Tab-separated table of C-alpha atoms and ligand atoms in Angstrom:
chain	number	residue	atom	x	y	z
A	1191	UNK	CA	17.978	8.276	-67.933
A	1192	UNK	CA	20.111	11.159	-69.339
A	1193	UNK	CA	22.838	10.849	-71.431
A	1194	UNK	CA	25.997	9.806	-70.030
A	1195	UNK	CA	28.590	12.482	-69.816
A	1196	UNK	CA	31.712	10.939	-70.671
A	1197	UNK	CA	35.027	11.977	-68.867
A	1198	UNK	CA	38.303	11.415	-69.086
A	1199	UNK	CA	40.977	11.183	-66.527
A	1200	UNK	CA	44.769	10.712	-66.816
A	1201	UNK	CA	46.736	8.959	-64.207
A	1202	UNK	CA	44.632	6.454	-62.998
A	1203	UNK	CA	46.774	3.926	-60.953
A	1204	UNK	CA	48.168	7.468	-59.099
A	1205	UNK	CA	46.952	8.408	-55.409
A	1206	UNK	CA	44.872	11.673	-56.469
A	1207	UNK	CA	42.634	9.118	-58.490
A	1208	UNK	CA	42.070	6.667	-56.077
A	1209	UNK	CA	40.257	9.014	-54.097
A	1210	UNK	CA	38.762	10.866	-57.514
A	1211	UNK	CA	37.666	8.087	-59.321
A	1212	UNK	CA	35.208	7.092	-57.130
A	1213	UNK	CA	33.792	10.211	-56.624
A	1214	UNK	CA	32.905	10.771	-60.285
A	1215	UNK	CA	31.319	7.154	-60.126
A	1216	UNK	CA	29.516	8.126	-57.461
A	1217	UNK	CA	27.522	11.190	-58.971
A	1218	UNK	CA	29.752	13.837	-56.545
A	1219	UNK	CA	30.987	15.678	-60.078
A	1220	UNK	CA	27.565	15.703	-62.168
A	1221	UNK	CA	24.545	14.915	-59.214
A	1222	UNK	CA	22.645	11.622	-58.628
A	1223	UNK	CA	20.620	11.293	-61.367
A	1224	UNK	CA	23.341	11.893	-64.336
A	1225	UNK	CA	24.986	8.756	-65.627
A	1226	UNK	CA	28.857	9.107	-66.411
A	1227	UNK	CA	31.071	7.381	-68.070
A	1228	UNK	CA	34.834	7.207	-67.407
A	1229	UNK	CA	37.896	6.774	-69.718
A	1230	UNK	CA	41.195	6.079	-67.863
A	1231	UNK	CA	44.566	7.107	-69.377
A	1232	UNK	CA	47.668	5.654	-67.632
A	1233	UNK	CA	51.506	4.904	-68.653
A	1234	UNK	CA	52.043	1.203	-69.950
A	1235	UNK	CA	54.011	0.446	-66.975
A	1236	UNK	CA	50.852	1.281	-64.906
A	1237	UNK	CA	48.450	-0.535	-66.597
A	1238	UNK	CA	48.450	-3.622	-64.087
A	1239	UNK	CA	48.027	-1.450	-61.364
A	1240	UNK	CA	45.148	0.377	-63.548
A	1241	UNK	CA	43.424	-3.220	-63.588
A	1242	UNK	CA	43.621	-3.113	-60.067
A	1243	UNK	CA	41.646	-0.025	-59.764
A	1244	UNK	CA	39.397	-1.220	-62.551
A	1245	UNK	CA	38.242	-4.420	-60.489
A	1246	UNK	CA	37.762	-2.047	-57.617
A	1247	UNK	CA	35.508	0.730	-59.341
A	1248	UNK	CA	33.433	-2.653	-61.051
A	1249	UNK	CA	33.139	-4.029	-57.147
A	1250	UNK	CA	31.640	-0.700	-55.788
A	1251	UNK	CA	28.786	-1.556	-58.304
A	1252	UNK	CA	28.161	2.285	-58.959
A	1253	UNK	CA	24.370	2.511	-60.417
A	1254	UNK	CA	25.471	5.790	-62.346
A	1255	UNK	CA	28.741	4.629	-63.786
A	1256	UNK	CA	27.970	2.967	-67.050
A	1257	UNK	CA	31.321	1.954	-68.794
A	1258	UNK	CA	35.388	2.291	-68.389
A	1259	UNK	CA	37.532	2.303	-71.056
A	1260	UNK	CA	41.041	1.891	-69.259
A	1261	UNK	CA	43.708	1.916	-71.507
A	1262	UNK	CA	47.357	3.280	-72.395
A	1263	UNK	CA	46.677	5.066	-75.649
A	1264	UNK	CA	45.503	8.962	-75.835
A	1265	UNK	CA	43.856	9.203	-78.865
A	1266	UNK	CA	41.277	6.431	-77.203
A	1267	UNK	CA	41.666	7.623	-73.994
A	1268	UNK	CA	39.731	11.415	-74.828
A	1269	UNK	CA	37.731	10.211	-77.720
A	1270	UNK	CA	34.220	11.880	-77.713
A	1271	UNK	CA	34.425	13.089	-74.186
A	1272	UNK	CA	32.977	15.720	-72.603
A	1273	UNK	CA	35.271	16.859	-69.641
A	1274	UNK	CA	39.079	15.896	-69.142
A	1275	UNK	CA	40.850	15.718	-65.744
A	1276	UNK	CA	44.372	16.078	-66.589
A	1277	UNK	CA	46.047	14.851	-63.158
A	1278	UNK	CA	48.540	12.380	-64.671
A	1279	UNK	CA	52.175	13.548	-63.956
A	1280	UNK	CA	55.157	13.633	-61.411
A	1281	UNK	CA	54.405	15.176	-58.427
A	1282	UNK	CA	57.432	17.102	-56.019
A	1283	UNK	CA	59.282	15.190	-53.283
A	1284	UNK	CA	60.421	16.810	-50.117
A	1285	UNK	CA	62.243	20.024	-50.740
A	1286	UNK	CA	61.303	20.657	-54.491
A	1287	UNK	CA	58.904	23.624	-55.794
A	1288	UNK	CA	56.127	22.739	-58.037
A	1289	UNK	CA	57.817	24.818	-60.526
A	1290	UNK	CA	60.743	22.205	-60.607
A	1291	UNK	CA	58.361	19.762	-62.394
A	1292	UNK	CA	58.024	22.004	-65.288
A	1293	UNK	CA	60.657	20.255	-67.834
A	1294	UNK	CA	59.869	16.980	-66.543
A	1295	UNK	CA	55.784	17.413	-66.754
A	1296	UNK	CA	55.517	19.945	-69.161
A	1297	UNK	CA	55.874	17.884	-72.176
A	1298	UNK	CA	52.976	15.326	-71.187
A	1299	UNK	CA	51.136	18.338	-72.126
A	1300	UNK	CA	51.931	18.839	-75.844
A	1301	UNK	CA	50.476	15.318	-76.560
A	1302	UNK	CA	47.387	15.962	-74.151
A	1303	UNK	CA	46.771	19.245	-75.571
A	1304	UNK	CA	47.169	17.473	-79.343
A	1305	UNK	CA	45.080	14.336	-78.830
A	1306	UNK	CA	42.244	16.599	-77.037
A	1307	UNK	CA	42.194	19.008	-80.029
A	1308	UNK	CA	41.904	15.551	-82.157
A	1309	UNK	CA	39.067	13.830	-80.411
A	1310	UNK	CA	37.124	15.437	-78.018
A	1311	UNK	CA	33.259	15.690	-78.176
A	1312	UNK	CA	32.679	19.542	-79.311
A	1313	UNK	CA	31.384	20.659	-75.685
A	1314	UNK	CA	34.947	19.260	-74.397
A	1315	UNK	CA	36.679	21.072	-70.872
A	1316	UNK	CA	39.830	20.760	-69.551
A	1317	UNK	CA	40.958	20.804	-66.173
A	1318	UNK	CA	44.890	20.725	-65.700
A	1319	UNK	CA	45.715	19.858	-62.153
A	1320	UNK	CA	49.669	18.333	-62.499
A	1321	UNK	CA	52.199	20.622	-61.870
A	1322	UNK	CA	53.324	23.216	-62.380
A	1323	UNK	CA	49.454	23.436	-63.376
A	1324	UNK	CA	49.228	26.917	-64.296
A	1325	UNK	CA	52.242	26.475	-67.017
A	1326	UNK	CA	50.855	22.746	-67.889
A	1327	UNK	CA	47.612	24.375	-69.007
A	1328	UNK	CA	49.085	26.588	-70.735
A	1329	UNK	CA	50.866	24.339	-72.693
A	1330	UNK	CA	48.283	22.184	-73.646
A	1331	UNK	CA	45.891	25.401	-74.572
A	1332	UNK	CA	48.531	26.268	-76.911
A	1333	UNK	CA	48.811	23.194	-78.589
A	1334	UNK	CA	44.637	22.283	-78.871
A	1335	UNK	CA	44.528	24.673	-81.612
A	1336	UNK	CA	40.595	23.476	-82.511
A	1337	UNK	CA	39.450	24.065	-78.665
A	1338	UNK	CA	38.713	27.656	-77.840
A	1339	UNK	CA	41.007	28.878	-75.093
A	1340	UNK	CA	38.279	29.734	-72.749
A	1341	UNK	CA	37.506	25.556	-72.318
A	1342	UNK	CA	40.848	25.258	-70.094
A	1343	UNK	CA	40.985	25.881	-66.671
A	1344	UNK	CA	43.493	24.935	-63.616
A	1345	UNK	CA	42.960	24.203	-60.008
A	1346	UNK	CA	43.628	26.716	-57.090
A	1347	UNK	CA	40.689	25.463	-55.290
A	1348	UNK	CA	42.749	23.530	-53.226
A	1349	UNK	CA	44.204	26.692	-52.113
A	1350	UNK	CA	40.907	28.740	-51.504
A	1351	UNK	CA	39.309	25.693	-49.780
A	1352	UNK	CA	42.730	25.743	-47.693
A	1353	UNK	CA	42.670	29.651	-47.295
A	1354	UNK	CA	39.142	29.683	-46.713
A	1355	UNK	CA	39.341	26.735	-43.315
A	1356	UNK	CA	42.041	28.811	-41.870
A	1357	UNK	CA	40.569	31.813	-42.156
A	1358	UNK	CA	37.263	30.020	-40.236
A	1359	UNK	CA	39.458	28.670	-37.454
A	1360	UNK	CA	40.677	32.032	-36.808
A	1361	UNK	CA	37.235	33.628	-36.381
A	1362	UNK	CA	35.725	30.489	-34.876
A	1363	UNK	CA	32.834	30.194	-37.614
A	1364	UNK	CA	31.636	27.935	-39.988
A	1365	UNK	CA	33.691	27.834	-43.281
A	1366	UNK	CA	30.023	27.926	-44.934
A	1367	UNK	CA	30.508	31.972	-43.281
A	1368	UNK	CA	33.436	32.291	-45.347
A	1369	UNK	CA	32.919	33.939	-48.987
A	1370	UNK	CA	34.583	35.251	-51.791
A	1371	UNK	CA	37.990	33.130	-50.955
A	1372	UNK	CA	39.762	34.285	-54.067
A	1373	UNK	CA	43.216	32.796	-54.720
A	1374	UNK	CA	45.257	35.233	-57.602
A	1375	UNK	CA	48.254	33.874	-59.488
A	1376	UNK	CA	50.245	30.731	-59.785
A	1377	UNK	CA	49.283	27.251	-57.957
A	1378	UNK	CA	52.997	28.099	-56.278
A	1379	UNK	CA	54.436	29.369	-52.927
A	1380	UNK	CA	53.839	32.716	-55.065
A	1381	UNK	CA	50.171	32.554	-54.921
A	1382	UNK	CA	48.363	35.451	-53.083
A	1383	UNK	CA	45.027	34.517	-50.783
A	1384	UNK	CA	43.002	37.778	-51.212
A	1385	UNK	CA	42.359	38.299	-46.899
A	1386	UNK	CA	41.064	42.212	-48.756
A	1387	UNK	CA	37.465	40.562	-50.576
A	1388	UNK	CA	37.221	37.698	-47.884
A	1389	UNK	CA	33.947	38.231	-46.092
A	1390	UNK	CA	33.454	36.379	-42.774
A	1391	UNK	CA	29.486	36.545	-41.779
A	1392	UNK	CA	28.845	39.392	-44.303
A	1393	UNK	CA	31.747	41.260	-43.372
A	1394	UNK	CA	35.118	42.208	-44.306
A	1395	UNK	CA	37.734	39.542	-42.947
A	1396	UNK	CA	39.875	42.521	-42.221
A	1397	UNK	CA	37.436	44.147	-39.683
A	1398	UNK	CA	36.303	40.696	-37.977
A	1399	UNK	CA	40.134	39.045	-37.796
A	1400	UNK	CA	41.564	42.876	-36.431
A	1401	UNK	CA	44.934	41.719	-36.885
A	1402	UNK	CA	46.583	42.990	-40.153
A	1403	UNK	CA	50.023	41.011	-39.183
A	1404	UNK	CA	47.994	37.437	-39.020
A	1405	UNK	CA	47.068	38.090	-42.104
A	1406	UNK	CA	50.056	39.240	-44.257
A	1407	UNK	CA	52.213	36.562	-42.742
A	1408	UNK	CA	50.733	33.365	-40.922
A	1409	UNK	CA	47.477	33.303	-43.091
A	1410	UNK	CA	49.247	33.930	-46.655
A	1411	UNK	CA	52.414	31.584	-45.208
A	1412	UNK	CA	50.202	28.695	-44.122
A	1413	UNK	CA	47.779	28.286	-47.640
A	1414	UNK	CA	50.265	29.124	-49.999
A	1415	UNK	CA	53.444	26.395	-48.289
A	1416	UNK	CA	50.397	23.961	-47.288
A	1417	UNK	CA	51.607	21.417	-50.162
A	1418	UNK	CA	54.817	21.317	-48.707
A	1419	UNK	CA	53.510	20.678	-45.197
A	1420	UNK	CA	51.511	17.914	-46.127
A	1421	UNK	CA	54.531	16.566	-48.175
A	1422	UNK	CA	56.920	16.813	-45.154
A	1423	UNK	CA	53.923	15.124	-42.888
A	1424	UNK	CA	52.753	12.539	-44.674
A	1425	UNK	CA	55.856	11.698	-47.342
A	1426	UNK	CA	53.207	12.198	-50.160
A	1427	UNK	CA	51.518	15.476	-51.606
A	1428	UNK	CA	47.981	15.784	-51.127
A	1429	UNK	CA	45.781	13.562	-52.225
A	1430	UNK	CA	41.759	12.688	-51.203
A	1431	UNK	CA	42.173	16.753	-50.492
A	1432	UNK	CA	43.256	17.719	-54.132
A	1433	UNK	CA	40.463	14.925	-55.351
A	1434	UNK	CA	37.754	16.834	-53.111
A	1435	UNK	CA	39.094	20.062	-54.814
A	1436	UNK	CA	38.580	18.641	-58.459
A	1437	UNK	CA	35.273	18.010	-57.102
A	1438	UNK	CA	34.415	20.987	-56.427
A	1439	UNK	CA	36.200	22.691	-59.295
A	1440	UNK	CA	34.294	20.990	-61.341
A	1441	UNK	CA	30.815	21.656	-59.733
A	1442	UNK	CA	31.504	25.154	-60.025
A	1443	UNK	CA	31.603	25.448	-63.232
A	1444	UNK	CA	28.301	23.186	-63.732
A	1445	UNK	CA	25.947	24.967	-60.995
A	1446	UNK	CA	25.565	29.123	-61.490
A	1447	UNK	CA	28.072	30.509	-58.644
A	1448	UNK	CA	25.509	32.024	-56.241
A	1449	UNK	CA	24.907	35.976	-56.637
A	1450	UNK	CA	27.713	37.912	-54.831
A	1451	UNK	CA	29.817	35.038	-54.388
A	1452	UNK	CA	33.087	34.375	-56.343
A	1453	UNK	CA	35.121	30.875	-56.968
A	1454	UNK	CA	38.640	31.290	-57.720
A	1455	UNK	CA	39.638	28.954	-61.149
A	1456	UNK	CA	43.027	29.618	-62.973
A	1457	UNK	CA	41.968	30.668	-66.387
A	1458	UNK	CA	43.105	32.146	-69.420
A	1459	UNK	CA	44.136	36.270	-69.014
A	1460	UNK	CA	43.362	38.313	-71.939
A	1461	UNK	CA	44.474	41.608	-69.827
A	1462	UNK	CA	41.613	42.447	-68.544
A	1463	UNK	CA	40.204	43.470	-66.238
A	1464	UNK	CA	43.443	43.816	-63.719
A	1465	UNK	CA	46.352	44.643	-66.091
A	1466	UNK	CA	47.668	40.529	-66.239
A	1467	UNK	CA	49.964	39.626	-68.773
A	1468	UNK	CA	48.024	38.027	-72.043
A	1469	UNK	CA	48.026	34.790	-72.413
A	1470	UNK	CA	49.526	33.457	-68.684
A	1471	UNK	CA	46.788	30.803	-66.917
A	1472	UNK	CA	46.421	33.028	-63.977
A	1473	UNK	CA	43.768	32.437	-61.320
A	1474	UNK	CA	41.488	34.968	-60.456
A	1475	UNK	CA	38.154	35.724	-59.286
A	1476	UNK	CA	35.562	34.293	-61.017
A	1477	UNK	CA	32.032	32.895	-61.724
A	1478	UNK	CA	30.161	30.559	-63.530
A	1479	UNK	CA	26.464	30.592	-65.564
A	1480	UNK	CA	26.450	26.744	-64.336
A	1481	UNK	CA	27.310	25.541	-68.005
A	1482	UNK	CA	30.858	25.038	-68.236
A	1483	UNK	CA	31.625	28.794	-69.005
A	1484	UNK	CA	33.532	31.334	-66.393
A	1485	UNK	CA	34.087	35.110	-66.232
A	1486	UNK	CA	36.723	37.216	-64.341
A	1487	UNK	CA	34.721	39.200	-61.577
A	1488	UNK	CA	36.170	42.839	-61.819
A	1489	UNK	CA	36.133	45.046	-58.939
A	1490	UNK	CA	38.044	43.186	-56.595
A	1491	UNK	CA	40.460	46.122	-54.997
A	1492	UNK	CA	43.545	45.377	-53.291
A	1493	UNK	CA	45.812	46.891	-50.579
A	1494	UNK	CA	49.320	47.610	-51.964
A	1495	UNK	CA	50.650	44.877	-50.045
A	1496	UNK	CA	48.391	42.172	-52.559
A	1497	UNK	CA	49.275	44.826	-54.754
A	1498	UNK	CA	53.169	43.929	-54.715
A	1499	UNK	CA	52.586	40.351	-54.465
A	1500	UNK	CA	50.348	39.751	-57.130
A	1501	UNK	CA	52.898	41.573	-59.824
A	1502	UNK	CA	55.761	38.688	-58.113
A	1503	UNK	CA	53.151	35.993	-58.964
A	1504	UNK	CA	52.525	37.303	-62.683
A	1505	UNK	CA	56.314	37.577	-62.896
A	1506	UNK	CA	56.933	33.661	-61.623
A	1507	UNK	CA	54.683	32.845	-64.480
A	1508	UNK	CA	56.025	34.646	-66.906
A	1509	UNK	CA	59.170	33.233	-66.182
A	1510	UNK	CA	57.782	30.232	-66.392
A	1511	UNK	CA	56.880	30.787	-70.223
A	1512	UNK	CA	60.219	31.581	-70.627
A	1513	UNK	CA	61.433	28.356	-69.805
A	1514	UNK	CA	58.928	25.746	-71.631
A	1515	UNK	CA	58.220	28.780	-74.274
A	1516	UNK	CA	59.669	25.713	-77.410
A	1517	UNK	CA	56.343	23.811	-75.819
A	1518	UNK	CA	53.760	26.394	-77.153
A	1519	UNK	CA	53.334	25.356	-80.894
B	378	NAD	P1	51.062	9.913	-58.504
B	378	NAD	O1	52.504	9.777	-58.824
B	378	NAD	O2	50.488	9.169	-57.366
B	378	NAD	O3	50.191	9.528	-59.776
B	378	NAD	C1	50.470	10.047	-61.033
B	378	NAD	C2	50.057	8.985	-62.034
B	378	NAD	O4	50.168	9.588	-63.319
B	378	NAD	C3	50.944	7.750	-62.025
B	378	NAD	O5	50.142	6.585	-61.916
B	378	NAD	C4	51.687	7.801	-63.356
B	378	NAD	O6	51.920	6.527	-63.926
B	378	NAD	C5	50.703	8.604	-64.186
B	378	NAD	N1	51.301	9.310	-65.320
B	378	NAD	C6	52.496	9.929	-65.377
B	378	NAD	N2	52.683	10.450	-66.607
B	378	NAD	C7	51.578	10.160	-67.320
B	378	NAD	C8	51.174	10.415	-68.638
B	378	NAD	N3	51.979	11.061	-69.509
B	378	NAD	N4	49.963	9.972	-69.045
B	378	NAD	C9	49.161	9.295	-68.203
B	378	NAD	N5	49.495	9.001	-66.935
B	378	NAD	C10	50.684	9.454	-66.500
B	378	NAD	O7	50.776	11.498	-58.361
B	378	NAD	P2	49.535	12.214	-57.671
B	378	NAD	O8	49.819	12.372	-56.228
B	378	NAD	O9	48.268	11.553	-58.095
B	378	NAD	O10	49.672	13.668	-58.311
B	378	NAD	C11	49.507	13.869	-59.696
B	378	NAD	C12	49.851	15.329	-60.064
B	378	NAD	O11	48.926	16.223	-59.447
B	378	NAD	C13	51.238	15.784	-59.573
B	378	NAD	O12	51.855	16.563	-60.581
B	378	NAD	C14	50.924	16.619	-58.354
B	378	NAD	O13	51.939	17.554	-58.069
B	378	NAD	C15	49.650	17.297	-58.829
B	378	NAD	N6	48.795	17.891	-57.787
B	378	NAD	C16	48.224	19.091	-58.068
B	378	NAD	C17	47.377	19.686	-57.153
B	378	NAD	C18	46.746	21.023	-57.447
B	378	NAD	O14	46.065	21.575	-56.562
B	378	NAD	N7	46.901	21.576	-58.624
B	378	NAD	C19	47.105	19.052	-55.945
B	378	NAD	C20	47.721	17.810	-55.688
B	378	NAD	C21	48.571	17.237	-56.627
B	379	LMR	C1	49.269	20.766	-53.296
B	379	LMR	O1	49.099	21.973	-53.267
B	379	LMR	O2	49.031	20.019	-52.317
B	379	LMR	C2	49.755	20.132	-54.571
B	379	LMR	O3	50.057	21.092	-55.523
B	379	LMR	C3	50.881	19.165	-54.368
B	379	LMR	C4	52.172	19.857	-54.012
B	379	LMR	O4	53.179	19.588	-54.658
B	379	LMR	O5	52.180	20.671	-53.071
């Protein structure tokens, strides 16, 4: 058997991690024959429930999962692993923006970003998936001053997974016909779903959809306020959805993106190759060489419509710098 690949996940008694948890057990992050073991961060006041979860993870009898370490302390919590799942935080009630989180959460990731920088194993990643998580990553890049920038990513593959069924149920095809979903910007009602690079069957979503109005309003409306929906349906934000999404987050990044094909990650901009602000966690079109490692895709051209909106996502995320810039050490 191969080495376990430990991980480490934050939140564990929340509702994103009942559904994620035992997916990683399972072999859905790493494949069926890699062994994985899982540390479990959670507050003090959630550690009974944590049991809970515990005895339920023990009682699936997993054949890949070889140990949990469930505990309350961070320094324990991420020592020697390999890949962290940052999920632990508040999420939005009915009515709120993500971006309304960011005093509240963004502090959680001063101490993550610390205790990662502290004990990780050397190969460590970082996916940062509480919100706001563009800003959250960003915070805890800036404060893992031993980790090279390059190891933190956050999640819009929610969104292109989102953007990428609608678009199928418009065409009536498969969502395995839909490629190159690329999400740009901020995990935020600001986000733009690319409908210019889609292909649908080969071919330009533009020239098999035919209806420019769908897809500046209803498309780009329906991904980027989906969180909302599902908060106003089902009282709760997503959940087994946003686990599914870590899923596959993560399995991009550890299986070579096929050739032609992009996955859209929120990463790290150092200004190029579209003229993004340094520094912002900004999601773009990407791929992976299957170990852990990503790079921007250039290329992608927009209509001045994107155009405009991408400049009012960069802006919503420079603005949110502005606000938590005391949490970048
Ligand atoms: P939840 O409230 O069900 O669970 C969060 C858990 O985190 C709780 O058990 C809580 O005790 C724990 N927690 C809080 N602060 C912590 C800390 N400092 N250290 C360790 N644990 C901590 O929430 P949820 O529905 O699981 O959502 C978690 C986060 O993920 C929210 O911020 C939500 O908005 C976000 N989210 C992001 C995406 C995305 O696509 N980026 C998708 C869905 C949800
Ligand atoms: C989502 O997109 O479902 C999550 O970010 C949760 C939320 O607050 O919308």
């Amino acid at each position: 058997m191969a080495k376990p690949i430990r991980v480490a996940i934050t939140g564990g008694a929340g509702q994103i991690n009942y559904s994620l948890l035992f997916r990683i057990a399972n072999g859905d992050l790493f494949g069926p024959n890699q062994p994985v073991a899982i540390n479990i961060l959670e507050l003090p006041v959630a550690m009974k429930a944590l049991e809970g979860v515990v005895m339920e993870l023990e009682d699936c009898a997993f054949p890949l999962l070889t140990d949990i370490v469930a505990t309350d302390d961070i320094n324990v919590a991420f020592k020697d692993v390999n890949w962290v799942l940052c999920v632990g935080s508040k999420p939005r009630g009915p009515g709120m923006e993500r971006g309304d989180l960011i005093r509240e959460n963004g502090p959680i990731f001063t101490s993550t970003g610390k205790a990662i920088s502290k004990n990780a194993a050397s190969d460590v990643r970082i996916v940062v998936v509480g919100n706001p998580c563009n800003t959250n990553c960003l915070i805890a890049m800036n404060n893992a001053k031993d980790i090279p920038n390059d190891r933190f990513t956050a999640l819009t593959r929610l969104d292109q997974n989102r953007a990428t069924t609608q678009l199928a149920i418009k065409a009536k095809v498969s969502v395995n016909d839909i490629k190159n979903m690329a999400i740009w910007g901020n995990h935020s009602a600001t986000q733009v779903p690319d409908y210019c690079n889609v292909t649908i069957k080969g071919k330009p979503a533009i020239d098999v959809i035919k209806d420019m109005d769908y897809l500046q309003k209803d498309f780009i409306n329906t991904v980027s306020k989906r969180g909302a929906a599902i908060i106003d349906a089902r009282g709760k934000s997503s959940a087994a959805s946003a686990a599914g999404a870590i899923v596959d987050h993560v399995k991009s990044l550890t299986t070579p993106t096929p050739k032609g094909e992009v996955i859209s990650l929120c990463v790290s901009s150092n200004g190029n190759p579209y003229g993004i602000a340094e520094g912002l966690i900004f999601s773009f079109p990407c791929r992976s060489n299957g170990k852990g490692d990503w790079q921007i895709v250039p290329g992608f051209k927009v209509d001045d419509f994107l155009k405009g909106k991408i400049k009012a996502t960069e802006k919503e995320l420079l603005e949110e710098r502005e606000v938590i810039k005391d949490l970048l050490s």
